[in-house]
Coordinates of C-alpha atoms in Angstrom, one line a residue:
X1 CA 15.0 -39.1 -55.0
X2 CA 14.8 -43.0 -55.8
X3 CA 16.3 -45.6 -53.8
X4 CA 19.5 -46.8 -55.4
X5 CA 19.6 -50.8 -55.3
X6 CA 22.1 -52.5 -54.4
X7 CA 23.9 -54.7 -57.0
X8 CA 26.4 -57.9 -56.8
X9 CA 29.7 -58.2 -58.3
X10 CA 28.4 -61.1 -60.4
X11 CA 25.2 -59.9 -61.7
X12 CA 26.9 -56.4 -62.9
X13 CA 29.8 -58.4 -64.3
X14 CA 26.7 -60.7 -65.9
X15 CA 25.2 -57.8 -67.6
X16 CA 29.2 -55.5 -68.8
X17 CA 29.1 -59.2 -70.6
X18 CA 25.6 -58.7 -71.7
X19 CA 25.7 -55.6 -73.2
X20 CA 29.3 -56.2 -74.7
X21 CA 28.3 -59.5 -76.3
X22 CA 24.7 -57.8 -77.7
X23 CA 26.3 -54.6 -78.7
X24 CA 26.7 -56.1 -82.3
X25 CA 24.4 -59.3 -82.6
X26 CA 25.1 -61.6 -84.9
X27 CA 22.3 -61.6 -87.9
X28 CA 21.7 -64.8 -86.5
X29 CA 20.4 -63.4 -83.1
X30 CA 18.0 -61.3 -85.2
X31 CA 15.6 -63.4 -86.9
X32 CA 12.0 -63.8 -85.9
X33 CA 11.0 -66.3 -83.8
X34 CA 9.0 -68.3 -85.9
X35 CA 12.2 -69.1 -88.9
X36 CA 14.1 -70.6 -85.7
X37 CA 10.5 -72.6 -84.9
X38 CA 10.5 -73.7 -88.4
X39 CA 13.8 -74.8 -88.7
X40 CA 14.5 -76.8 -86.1
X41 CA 11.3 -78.5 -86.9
X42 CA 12.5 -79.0 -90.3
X43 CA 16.2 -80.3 -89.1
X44 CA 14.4 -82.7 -86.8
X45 CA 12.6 -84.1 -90.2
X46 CA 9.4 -83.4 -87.9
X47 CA 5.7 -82.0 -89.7
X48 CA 3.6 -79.6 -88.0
X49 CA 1.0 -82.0 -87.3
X50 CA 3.8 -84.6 -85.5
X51 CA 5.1 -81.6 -83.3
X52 CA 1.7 -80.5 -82.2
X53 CA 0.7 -84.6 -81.0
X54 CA 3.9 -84.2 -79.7
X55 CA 3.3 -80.8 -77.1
X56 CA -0.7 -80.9 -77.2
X57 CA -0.5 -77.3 -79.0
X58 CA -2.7 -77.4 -82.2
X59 CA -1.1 -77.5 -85.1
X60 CA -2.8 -74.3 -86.7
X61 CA -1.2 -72.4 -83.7
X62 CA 2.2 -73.6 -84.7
X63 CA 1.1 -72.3 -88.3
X64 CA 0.7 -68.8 -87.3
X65 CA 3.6 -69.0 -84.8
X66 CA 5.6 -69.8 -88.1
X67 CA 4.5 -67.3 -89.5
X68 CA 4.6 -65.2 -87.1
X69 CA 1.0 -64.2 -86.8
X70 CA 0.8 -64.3 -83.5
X71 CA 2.9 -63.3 -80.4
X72 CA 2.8 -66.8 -78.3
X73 CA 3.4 -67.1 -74.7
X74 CA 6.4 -68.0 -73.3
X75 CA 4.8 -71.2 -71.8
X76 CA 3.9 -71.9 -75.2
X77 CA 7.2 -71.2 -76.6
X78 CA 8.4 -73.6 -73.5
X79 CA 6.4 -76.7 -74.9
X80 CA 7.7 -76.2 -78.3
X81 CA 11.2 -76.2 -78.1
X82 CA 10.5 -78.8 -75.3
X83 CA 9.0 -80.3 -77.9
X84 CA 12.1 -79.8 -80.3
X85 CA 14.4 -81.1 -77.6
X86 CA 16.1 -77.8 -77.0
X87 CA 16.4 -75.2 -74.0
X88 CA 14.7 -72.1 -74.8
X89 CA 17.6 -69.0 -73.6
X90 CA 15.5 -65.8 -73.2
X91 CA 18.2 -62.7 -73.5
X92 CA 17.2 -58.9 -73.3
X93 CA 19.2 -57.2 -75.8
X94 CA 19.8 -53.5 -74.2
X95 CA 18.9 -50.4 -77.1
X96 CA 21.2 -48.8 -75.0
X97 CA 24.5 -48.7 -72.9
X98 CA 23.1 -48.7 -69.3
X99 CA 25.5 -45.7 -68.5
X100 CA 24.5 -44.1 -72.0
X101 CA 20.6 -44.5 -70.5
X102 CA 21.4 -42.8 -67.4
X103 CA 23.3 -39.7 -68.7
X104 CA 19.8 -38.9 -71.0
X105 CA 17.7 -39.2 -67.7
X106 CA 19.9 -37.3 -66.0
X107 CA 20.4 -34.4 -68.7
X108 CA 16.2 -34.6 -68.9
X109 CA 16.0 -34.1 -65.7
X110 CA 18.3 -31.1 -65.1
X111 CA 17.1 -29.7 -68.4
X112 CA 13.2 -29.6 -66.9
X113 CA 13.7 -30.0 -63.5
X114 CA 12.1 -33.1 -62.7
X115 CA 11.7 -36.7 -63.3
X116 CA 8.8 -37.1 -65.5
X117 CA 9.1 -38.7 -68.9
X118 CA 7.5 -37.0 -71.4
X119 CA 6.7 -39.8 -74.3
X120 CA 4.6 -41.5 -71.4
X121 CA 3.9 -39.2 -69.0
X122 CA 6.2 -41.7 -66.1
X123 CA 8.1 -41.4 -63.3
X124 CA 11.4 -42.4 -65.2
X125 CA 13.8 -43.4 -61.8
X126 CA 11.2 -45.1 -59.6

């Protein structure tokens, strides 16, 4: 049987607020990386060329970023909206209700008798 972990009044409070806020995101929350890039970029009346002089991150990077041709690093992402004068706020949107997630593992687990996941072959409650 896994260990349970133990867990603060704060950080569960911190994710109920999590999951409540993300339940229904805003459209705005669910645009691709690269339109926010663009954007701000834009807003700040800055080219492609002045932003990369400005981080040290070629500018044909922050092309494809863009455009969302490649999956940057979050160091990378870092610089950029450094670079843009903004924070960059990382959130994990949940699929699922943490309790709904649970119930599944736990009806899988009764239904089959143990606690390996089929889609991946692992160990579901390490």
């Amino acid at each position: 049987m896994p260990r349970l972990v133990r867990v603060t009044l704060p950080q569960h409070q911190a994710l109920n607020e999590l999951v409540v806020l993300l339940k229904d995101p805003p459209k705005a929350l669910t645009y691709p990386l690269g339109t926010y890039l663009r954007a701000l970029r834009a807003r700040m009346r800055m080219s492609q060329e002045q932003l990369s002089v400005r981080c040290g991150i070629d500018q044909a990077e922050i092309s494809r970023i863009e455009r969302g041709r490649i999956d940057p690093r979050l160091e990378t992402l870092r610089t950029l909206f450094d670079g843009l004068f903004c924070d960059l706020l990382i959130l994990p949107r949940p699929r699922k209700r943490p309790t709904d997630a649970l119930g599944e593992i736990e009806a899988y687990r009764r239904y089959y008798g143990h606690e390996r996941c089929p889609w991946k072959g692992q160990n579901i409650l390490k």
